[in-house]
Short mmCIF file of C-alpha atoms in Angstrom, two decimals:
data_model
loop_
_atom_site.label_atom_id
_atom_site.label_comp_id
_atom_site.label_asym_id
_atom_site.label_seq_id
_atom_site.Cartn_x
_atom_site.Cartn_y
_atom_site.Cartn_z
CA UNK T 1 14.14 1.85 13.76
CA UNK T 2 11.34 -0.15 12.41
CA UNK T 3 7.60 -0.58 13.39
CA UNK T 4 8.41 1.22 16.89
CA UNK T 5 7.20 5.03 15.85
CA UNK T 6 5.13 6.06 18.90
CA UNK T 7 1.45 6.61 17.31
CA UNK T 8 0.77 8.58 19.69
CA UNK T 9 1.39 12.92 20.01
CA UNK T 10 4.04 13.96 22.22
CA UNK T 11 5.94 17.17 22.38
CA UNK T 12 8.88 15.70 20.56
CA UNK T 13 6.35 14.54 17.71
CA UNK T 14 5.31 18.33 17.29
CA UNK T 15 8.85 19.51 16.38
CA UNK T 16 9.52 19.76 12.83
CA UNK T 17 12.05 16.94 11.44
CA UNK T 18 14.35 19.14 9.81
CA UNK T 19 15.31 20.48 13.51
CA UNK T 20 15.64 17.24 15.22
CA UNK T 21 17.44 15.62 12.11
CA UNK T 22 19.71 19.17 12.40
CA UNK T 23 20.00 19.01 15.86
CA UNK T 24 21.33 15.32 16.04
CA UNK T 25 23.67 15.98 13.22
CA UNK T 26 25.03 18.47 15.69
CA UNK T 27 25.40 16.49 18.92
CA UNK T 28 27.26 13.70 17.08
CA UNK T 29 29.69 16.14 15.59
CA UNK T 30 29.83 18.30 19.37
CA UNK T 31 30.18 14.82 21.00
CA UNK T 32 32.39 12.71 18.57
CA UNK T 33 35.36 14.74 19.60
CA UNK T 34 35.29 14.38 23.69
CA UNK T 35 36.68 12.20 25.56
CA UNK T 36 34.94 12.92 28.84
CA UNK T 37 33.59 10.36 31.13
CA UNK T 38 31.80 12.67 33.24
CA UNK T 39 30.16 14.40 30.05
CA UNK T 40 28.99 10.81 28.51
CA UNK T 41 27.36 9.93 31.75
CA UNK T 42 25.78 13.83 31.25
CA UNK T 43 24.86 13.11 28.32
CA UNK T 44 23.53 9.78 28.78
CA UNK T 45 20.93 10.72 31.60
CA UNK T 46 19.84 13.52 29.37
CA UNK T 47 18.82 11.66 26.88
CA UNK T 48 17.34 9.06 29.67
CA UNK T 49 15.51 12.08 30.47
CA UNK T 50 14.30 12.72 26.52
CA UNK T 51 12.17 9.53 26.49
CA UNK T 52 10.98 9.88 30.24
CA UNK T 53 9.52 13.01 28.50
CA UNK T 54 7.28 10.98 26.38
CA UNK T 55 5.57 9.16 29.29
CA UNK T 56 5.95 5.67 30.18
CA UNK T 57 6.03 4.14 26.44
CA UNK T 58 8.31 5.78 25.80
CA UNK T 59 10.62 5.12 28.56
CA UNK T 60 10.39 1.46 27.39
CA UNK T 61 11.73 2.23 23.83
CA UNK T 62 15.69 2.07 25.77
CA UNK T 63 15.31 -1.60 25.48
CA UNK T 64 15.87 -1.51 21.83
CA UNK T 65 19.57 -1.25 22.86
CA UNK T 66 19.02 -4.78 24.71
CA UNK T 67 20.39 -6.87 21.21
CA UNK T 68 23.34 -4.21 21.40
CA UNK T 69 24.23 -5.04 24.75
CA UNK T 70 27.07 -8.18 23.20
CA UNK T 71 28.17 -5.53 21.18
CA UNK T 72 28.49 -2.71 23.75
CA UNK T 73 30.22 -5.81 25.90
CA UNK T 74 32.44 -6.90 23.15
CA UNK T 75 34.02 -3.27 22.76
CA UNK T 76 34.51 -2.34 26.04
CA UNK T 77 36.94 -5.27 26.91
CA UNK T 78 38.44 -4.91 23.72
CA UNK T 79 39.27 -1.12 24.65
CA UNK T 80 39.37 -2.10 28.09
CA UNK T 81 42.63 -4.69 27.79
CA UNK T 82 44.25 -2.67 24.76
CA UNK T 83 43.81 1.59 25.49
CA UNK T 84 42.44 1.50 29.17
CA UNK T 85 38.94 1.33 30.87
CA UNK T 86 38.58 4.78 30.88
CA UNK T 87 38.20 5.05 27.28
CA UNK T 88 36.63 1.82 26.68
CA UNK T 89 33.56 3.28 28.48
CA UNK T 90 33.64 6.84 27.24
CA UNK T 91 33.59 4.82 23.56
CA UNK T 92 30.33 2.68 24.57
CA UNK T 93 28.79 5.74 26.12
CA UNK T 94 29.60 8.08 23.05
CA UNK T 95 27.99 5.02 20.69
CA UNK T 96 24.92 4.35 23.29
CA UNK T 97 23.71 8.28 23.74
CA UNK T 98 24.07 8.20 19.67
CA UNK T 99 22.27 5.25 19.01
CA UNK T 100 19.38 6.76 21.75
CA UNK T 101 19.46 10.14 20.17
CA UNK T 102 18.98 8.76 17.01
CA UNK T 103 16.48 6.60 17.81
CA UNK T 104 14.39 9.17 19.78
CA UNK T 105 14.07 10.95 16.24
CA UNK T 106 12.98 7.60 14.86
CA UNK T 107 10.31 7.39 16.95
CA UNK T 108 8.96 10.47 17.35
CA UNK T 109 8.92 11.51 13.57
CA UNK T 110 6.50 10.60 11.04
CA UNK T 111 8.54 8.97 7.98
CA UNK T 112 7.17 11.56 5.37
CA UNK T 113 8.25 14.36 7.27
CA UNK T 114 11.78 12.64 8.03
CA UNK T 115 11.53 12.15 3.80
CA UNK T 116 10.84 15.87 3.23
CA UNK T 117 13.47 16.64 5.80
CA UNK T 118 16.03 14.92 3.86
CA UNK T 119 14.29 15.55 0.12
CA UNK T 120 16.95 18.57 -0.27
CA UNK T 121 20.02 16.50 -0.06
CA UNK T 122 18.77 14.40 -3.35
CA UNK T 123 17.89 17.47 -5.70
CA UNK T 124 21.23 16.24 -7.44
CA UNK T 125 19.38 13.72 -8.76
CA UNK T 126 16.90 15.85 -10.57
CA UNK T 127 20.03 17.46 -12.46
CA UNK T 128 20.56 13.42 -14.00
CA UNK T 129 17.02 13.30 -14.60
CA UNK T 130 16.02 11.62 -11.68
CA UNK T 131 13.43 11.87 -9.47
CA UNK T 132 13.76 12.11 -5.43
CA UNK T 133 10.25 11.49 -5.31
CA UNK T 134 11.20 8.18 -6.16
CA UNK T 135 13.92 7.58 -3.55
CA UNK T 136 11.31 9.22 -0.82
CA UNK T 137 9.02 6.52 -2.01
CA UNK T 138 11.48 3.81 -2.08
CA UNK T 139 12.46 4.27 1.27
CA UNK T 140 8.46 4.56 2.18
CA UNK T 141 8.76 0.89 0.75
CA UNK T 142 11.60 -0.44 2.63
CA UNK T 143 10.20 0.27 5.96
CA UNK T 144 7.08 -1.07 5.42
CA UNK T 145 7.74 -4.35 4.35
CA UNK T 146 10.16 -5.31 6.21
CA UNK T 147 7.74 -6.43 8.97
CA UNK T 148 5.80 -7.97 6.20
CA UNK T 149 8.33 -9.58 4.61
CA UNK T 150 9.06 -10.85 8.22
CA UNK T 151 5.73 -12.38 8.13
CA UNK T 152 6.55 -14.01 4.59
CA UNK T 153 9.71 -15.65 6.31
CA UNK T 154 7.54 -16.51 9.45
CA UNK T 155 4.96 -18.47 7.40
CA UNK T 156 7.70 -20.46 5.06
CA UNK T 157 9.36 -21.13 8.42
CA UNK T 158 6.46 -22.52 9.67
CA UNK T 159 5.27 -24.72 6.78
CA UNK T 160 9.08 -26.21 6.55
CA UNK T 161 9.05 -26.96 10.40
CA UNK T 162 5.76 -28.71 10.14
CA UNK T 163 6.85 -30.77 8.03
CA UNK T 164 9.44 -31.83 9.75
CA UNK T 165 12.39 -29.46 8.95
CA UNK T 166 14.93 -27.39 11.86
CA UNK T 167 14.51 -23.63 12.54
CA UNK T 168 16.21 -21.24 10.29
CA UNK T 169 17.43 -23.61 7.97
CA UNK T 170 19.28 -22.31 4.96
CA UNK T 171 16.94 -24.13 2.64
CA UNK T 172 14.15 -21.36 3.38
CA UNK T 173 16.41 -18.99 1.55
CA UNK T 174 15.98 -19.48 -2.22
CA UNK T 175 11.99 -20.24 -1.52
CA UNK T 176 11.61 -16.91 0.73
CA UNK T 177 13.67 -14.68 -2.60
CA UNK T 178 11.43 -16.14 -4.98
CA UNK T 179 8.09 -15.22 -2.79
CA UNK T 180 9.98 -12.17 -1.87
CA UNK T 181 9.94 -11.57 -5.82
CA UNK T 182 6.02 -12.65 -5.95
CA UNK T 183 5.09 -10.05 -3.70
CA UNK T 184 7.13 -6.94 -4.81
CA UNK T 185 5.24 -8.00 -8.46
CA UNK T 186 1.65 -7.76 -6.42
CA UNK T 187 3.29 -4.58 -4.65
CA UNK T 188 4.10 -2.80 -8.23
CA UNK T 189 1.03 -3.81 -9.87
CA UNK T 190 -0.65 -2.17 -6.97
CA UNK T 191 1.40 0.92 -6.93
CA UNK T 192 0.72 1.63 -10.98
CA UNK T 193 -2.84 1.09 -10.30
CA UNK T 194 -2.63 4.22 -8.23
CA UNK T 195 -0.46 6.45 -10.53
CA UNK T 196 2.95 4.39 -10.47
CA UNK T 197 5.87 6.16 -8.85
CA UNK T 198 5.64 9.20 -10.78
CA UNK T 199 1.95 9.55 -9.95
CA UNK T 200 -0.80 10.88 -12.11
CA UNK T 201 0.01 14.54 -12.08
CA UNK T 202 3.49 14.27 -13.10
CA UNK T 203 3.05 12.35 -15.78
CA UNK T 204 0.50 14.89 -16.77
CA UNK T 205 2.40 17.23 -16.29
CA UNK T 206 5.46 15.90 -18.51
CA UNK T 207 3.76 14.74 -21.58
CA UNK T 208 3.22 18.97 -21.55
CA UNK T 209 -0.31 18.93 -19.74
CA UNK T 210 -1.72 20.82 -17.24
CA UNK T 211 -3.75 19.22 -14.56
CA UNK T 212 -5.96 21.88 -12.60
CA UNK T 213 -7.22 21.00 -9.30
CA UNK T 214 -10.57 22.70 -8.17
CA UNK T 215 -9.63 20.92 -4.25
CA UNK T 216 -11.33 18.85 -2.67
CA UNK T 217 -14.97 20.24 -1.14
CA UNK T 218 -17.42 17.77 1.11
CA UNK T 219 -20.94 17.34 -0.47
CA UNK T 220 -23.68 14.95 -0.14
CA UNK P 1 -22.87 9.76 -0.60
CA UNK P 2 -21.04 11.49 -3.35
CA UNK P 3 -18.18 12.33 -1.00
CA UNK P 4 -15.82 14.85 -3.25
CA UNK P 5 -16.01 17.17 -6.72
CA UNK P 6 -14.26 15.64 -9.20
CA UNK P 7 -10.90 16.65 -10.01
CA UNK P 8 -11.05 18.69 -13.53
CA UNK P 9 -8.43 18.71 -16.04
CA UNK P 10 -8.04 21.34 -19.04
CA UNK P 11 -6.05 21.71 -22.05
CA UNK P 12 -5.03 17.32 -22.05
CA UNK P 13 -4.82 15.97 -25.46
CA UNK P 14 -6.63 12.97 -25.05
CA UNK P 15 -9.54 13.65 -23.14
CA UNK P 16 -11.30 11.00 -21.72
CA UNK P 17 -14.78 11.69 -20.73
CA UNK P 18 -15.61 9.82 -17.41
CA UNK P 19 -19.39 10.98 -17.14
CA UNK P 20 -20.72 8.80 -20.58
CA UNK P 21 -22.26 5.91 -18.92
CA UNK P 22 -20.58 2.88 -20.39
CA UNK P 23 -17.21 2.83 -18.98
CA UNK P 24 -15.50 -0.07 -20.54
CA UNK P 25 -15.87 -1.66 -23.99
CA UNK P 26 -14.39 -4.80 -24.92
CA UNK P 27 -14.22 -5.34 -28.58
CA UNK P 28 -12.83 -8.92 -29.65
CA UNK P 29 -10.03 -9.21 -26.46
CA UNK P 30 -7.80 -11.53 -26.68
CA UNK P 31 -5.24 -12.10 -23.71
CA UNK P 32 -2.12 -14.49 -23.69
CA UNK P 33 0.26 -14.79 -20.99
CA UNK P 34 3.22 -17.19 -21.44
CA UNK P 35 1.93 -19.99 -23.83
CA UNK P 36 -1.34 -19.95 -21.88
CA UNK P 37 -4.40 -17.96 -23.31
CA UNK P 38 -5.83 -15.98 -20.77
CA UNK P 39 -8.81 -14.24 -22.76
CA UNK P 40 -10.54 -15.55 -26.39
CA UNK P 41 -12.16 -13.25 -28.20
CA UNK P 42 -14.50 -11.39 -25.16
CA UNK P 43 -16.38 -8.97 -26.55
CA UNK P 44 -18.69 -6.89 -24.29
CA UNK P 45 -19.46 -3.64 -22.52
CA UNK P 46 -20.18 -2.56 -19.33
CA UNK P 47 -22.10 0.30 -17.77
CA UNK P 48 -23.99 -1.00 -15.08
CA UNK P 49 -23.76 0.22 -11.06
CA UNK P 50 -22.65 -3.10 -9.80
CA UNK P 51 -21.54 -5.92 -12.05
CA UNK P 52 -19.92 -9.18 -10.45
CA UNK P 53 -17.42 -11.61 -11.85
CA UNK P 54 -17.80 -15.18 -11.27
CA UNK P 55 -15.46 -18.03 -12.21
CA UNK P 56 -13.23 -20.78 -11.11
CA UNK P 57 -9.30 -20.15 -10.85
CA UNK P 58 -7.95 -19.87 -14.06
CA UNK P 59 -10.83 -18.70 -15.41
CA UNK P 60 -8.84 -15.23 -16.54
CA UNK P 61 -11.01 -13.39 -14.19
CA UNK P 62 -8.37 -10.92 -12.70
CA UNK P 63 -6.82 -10.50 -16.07
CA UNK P 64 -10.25 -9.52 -17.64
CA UNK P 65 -10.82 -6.88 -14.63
CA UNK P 66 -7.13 -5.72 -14.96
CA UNK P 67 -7.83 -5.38 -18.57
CA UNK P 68 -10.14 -2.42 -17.58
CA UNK P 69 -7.25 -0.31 -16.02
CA UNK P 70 -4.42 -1.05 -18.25
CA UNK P 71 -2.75 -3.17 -15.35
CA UNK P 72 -2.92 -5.91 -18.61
CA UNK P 73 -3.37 -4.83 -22.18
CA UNK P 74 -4.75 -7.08 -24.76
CA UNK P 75 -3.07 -9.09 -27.42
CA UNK P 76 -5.29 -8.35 -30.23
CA UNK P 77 -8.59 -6.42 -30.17
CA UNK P 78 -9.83 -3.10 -28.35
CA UNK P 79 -10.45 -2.29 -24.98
CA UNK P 80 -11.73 1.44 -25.14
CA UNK P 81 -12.18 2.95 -21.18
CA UNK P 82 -14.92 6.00 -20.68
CA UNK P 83 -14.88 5.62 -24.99
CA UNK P 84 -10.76 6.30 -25.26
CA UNK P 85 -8.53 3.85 -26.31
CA UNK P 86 -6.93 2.33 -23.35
CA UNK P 87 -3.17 3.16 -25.11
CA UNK P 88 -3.85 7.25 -25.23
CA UNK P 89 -5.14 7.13 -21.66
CA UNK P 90 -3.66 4.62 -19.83
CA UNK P 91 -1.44 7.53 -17.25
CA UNK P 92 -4.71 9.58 -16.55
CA UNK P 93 -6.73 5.80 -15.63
CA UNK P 94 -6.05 5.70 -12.16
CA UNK P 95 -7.65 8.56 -11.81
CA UNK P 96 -11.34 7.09 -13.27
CA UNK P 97 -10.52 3.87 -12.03
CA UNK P 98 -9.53 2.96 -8.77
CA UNK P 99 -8.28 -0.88 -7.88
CA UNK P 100 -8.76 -2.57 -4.69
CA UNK P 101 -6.45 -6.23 -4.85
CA UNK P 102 -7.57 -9.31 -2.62
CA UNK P 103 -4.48 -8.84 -0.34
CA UNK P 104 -4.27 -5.67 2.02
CA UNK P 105 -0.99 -6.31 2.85
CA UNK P 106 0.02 -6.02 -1.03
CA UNK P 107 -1.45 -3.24 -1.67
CA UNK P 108 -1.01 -0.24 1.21
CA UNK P 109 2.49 1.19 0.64
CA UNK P 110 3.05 3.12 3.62
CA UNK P 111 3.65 2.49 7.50
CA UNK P 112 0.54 4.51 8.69
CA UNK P 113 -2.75 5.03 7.48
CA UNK P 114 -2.69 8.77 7.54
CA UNK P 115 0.55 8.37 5.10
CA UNK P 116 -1.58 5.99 2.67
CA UNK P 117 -4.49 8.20 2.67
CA UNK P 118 -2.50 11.06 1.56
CA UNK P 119 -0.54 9.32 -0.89
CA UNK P 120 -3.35 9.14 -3.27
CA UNK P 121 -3.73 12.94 -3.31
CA UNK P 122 -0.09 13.57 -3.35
CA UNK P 123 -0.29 11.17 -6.61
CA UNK P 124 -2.82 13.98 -8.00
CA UNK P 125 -0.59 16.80 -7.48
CA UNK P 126 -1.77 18.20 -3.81
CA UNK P 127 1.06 19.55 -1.20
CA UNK P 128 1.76 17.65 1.86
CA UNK P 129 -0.01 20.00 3.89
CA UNK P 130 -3.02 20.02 1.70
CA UNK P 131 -2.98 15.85 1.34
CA UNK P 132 -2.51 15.41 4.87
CA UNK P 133 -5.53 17.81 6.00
CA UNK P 134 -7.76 16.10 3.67
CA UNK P 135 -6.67 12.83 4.16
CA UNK P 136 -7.52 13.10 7.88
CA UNK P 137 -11.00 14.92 6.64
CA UNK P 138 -12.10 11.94 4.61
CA UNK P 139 -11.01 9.43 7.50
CA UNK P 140 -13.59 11.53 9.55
CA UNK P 141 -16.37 11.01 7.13
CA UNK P 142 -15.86 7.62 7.00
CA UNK P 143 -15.72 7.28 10.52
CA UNK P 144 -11.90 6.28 11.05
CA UNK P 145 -10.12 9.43 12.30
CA UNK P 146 -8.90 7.44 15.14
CA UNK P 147 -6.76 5.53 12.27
CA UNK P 148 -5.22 8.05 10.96
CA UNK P 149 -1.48 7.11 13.03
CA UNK P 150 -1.99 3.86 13.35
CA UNK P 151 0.86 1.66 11.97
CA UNK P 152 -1.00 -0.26 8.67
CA UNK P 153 1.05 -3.58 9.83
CA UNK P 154 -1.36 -3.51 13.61
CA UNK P 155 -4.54 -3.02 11.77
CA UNK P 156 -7.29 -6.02 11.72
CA UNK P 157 -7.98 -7.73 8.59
CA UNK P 158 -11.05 -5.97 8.20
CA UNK P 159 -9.47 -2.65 8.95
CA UNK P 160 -6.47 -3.28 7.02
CA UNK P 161 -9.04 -3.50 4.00
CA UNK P 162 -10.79 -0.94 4.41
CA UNK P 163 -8.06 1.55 4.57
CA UNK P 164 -7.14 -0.16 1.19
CA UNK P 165 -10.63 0.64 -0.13
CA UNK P 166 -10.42 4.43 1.39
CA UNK P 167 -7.13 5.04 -0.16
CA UNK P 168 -8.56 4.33 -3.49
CA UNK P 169 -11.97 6.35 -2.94
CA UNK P 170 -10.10 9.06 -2.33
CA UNK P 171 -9.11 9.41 -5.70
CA UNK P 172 -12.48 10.34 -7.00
CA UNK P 173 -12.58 7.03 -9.04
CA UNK P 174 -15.89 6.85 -11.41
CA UNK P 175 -15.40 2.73 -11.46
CA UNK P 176 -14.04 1.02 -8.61
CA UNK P 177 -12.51 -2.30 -9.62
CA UNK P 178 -12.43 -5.29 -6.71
CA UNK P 179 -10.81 -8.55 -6.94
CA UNK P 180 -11.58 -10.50 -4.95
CA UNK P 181 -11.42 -8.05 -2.11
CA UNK P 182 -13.30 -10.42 0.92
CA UNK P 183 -10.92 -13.48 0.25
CA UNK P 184 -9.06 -12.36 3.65
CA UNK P 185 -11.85 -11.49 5.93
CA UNK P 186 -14.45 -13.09 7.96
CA UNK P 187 -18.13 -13.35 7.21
CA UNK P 188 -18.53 -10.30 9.55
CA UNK P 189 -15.59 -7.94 8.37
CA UNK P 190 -16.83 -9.11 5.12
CA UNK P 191 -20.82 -8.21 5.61
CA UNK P 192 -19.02 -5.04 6.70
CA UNK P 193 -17.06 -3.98 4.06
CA UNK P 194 -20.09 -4.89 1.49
CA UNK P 195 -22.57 -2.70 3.32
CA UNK P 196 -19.85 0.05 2.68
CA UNK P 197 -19.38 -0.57 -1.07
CA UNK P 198 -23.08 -0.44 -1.65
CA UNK P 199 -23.45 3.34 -0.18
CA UNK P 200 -20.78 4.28 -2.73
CA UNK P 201 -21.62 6.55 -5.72
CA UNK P 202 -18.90 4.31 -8.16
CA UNK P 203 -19.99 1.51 -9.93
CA UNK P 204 -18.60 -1.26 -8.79
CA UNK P 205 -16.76 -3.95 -10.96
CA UNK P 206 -15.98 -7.27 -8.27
CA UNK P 207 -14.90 -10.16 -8.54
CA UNK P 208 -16.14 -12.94 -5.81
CA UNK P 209 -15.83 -16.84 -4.94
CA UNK P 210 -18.70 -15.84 -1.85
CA UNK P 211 -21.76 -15.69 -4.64
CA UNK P 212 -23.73 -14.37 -1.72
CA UNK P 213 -22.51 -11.00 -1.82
CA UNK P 214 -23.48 -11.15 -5.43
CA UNK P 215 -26.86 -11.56 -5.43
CA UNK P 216 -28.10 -8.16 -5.61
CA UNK P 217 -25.72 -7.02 -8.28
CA UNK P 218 -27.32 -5.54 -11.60
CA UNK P 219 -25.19 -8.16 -14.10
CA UNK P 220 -22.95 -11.28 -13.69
CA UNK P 221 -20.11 -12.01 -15.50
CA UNK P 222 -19.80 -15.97 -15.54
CA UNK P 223 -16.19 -16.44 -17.33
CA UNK P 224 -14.39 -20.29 -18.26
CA UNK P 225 -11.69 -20.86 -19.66
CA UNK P 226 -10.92 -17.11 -20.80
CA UNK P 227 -14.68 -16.64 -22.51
CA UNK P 228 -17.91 -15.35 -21.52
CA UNK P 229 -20.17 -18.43 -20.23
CA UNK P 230 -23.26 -16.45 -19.53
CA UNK P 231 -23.68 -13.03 -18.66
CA UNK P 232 -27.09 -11.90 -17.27
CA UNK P 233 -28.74 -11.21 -14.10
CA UNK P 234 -27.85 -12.80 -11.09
CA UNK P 235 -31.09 -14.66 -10.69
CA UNK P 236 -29.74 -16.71 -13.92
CA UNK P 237 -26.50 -16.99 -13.31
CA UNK P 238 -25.59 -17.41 -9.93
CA UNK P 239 -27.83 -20.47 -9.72
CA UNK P 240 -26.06 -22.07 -13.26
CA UNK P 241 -22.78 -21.08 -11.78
CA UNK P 242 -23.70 -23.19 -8.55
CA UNK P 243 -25.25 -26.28 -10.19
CA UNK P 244 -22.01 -26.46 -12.27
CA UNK P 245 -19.71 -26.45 -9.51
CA UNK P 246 -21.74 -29.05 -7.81
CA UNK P 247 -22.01 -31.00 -11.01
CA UNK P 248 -18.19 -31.36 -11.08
CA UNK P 249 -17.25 -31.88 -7.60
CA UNK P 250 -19.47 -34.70 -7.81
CA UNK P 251 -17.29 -36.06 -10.53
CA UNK P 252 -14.48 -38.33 -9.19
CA UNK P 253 -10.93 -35.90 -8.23
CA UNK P 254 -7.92 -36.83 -9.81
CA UNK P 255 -5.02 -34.47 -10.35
CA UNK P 256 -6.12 -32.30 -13.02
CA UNK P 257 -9.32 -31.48 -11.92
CA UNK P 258 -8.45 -29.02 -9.53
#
């Protein structure tokens, strides 16, 4: 999930990514099998308990699930009228203690540790002369500017309606690609002003240089 | 406040020497982008601690500044950086040279601060661990370890910029290049951020529409229509630059005089 990482140091923030991605890989394959109702509901107030754990704030990050709620709704009577109740709530509850698990990593992991969690899986790419640098970073991208892309939308939105126009028209779309386009321009020209995606060392580095770093040391 | 050691490099090819005291030369620039020409023949060079740039839009102000890192290269003519040719360089620049853009919000890449600290020293080669620790050490000496998990997107304006500013700085720059970089702030955040630049140990190469945080630079740039108007101190130039803007304001608007 988006903008709602917890900025502030809990317990869960102190375990290292590559367990809690590990671990959560686990539960959904331990979980995806049963069929239990009395396990879900288990399993659900555990992981009620998991963000208790984190204090009050955290408590109130369950209500991301509120927009789900149609959804939850929608397959419960479909499962409900065509396989049984039972299951139909066993299904929600399996999705619902995913979704929270899954979520509790979200928040409680700082994205470049979730990237360096993950890095392994894309060392492939080096083999085709790739970089996962560059995925880490694009994925560093994507999350922040969504909100700020949000922003973009918000202010076109705004603009149209005072002049007159309805809320969420479809005419805002072709204006918000083209400032969508503006802005990653401004974002790469700002990213090669630091270094570009490869950053200064490896480029260094690959034109057969070798960069030596004396570390950083506080004077006056 | 010289804040770090610079970073030292052996065996490179090309070696660029960032202590020589003129850091950019222009000789006979010339800049075109799309039919329109940006630049006509500037030729100049520039070594002083702070020099402003001056100008009305369209002037080619941010293309002359961008010139200086290799975000633009010219058309025709040299632009030689710390006495290198811009061309056998350019991947080492951001290193020397350290850009700060008018908009915050283009400009930091990552969701936290901490993150966009780091990233600059993960750019020059150091570890996580290493980037992180002294990421969150140079937040401290500038007073904003309290930052350092902060998502960028709840910042204040003011904040938000500075961050920007610190994420450069922490690349040991010798020339830090600002467009601009006041456009989104109040007069107070504004004040604030100046009285920060001045302390630094880089020389400082800004561009501003508020002349008043000009007026104790060493040199102003006055640029029109892609040349050098005047270039002197501010005591000249500022007041020229003002009488001209009042001089056509006074003239009667129509379309094409904006």
């Amino acid at each position: 999930m988006i903008s709602v990482y917890l900025d502030r140091p809990t317990w869960a923030h102190r375990r290292s990514a590559g367990m809690k991605l590990g671990l959560l890989a686990l539960c959904s394959v331990l979980l995806l099998p049963q069929d239990s109702l009395i396990l879900f509901i288990g399993c659900l107030a555990g992981a009620l308990t998991l963000y208790a754990s984190l204090g009050r704030d955290g408590l109130s990050q369950v209500l991301l699930l509120k927009p789900m709620i149609v959804f939850f709704g929608i397959i419960l009577v479909f499962h409900g009228l065509f396989t049984g109740w039972q299951e139909g709530f066993v299904v929600v509850l399996r999705l619902i203690v995913m979704v929270l698990l899954a979520n509790f990593v979200s928040i409680t992991t700082r994205m470049d540790d979730m990237m360096d969690a993950v890095m392994p899986l894309f060392v492939p790419l080096k083999w085709l002369g790739g970089s996962p640098r560059t995925i880490a970073l694009a994925v560093a991208l994507v999350l922040r500017f969504v909100p700020v892309l949000m922003t973009v939308y918000g202010g076109l939105s705004e603009s149209y309606r005072a002049r007159g126009g309805k809320q969420g028209s479809w005419r805002l779309i072709a204006p918000f690609a083209l400032q969508s386009l503006r802005l990653s321009e401004n974002v790469a020209e700002a990213l090669s002003a630091r270094g570009g995606a490869r950053g200064v060392f490896e480029q260094n580095r690959s034109a057969g240089r070798n960069v030596r770093l004396t570390g950083l040391q506080v004077g006056k | 406040m010289a804040l770090w050691h610079p970073l030292r490099r052996k065996d490179a090819k090309k070696e660029l020497n960032p202590n020589q005291d003129v850091y950019a030369r222009f000789d006979r620039v010339k800049l075109t982008l799309g039919n329109r020409q940006v630049l006509s023949d500037v030729s100049l060079s520039l070594s002083e601690k702070r020099i402003g740039v001056v100008g009305l839009n369209g002037s080619g102000k941010s293309s002359f500044v961008r010139l200086v890192n290799g975000l633009r290269r010219a058309d025709s003519g040299t632009v030689k950086v710390f006495g290198s040719d811009i061309d056998d360089v350019a991947a080492d620049l951001p290193r020397f040279v350290g850009f700060v853009f008018q908009n915050p919000d283009h400009q930091a890449i990552f969701p936290t601060v901490g993150e966009e600290i780091a990233f600059g020293l993960r750019q020059l080669g150091f570890d996580k661990a290493k980037a992180r620790d002294d990421a969150l050490r140079f937040l401290e000496l500038h007073s904003c370890s309290a930052l350092v998990d902060k998502p960028f997107a709840e910042l204040s304006e003011g904040q938000k910029q500075l961050i920007c500013i610190l994420a450069v700085l922490v690349m040991e720059p010798k020339v830090l290049i600002l467009d601009e970089p006041m456009a989104s702030l109040d007069g107070l955040a504004g004040r604030k951020i100046m009285q920060k630049l001045k302390k630094l140990d880089q020389k400082l190469l800004m561009i501003s529409h508020d002349l008043s945080f000009l007026a104790d630079f060493d040199r102003i740039l006055w640029l029109e229509d892609g040349s050098i108007r005047m270039d002197s101190v501010p005591g000249d130039v500022l007041p020229a630059f003002r009488a001209d803007v009042e001089r056509r304001s006074a003239l009667e608007l129509g379309g094409d005089d904006l």
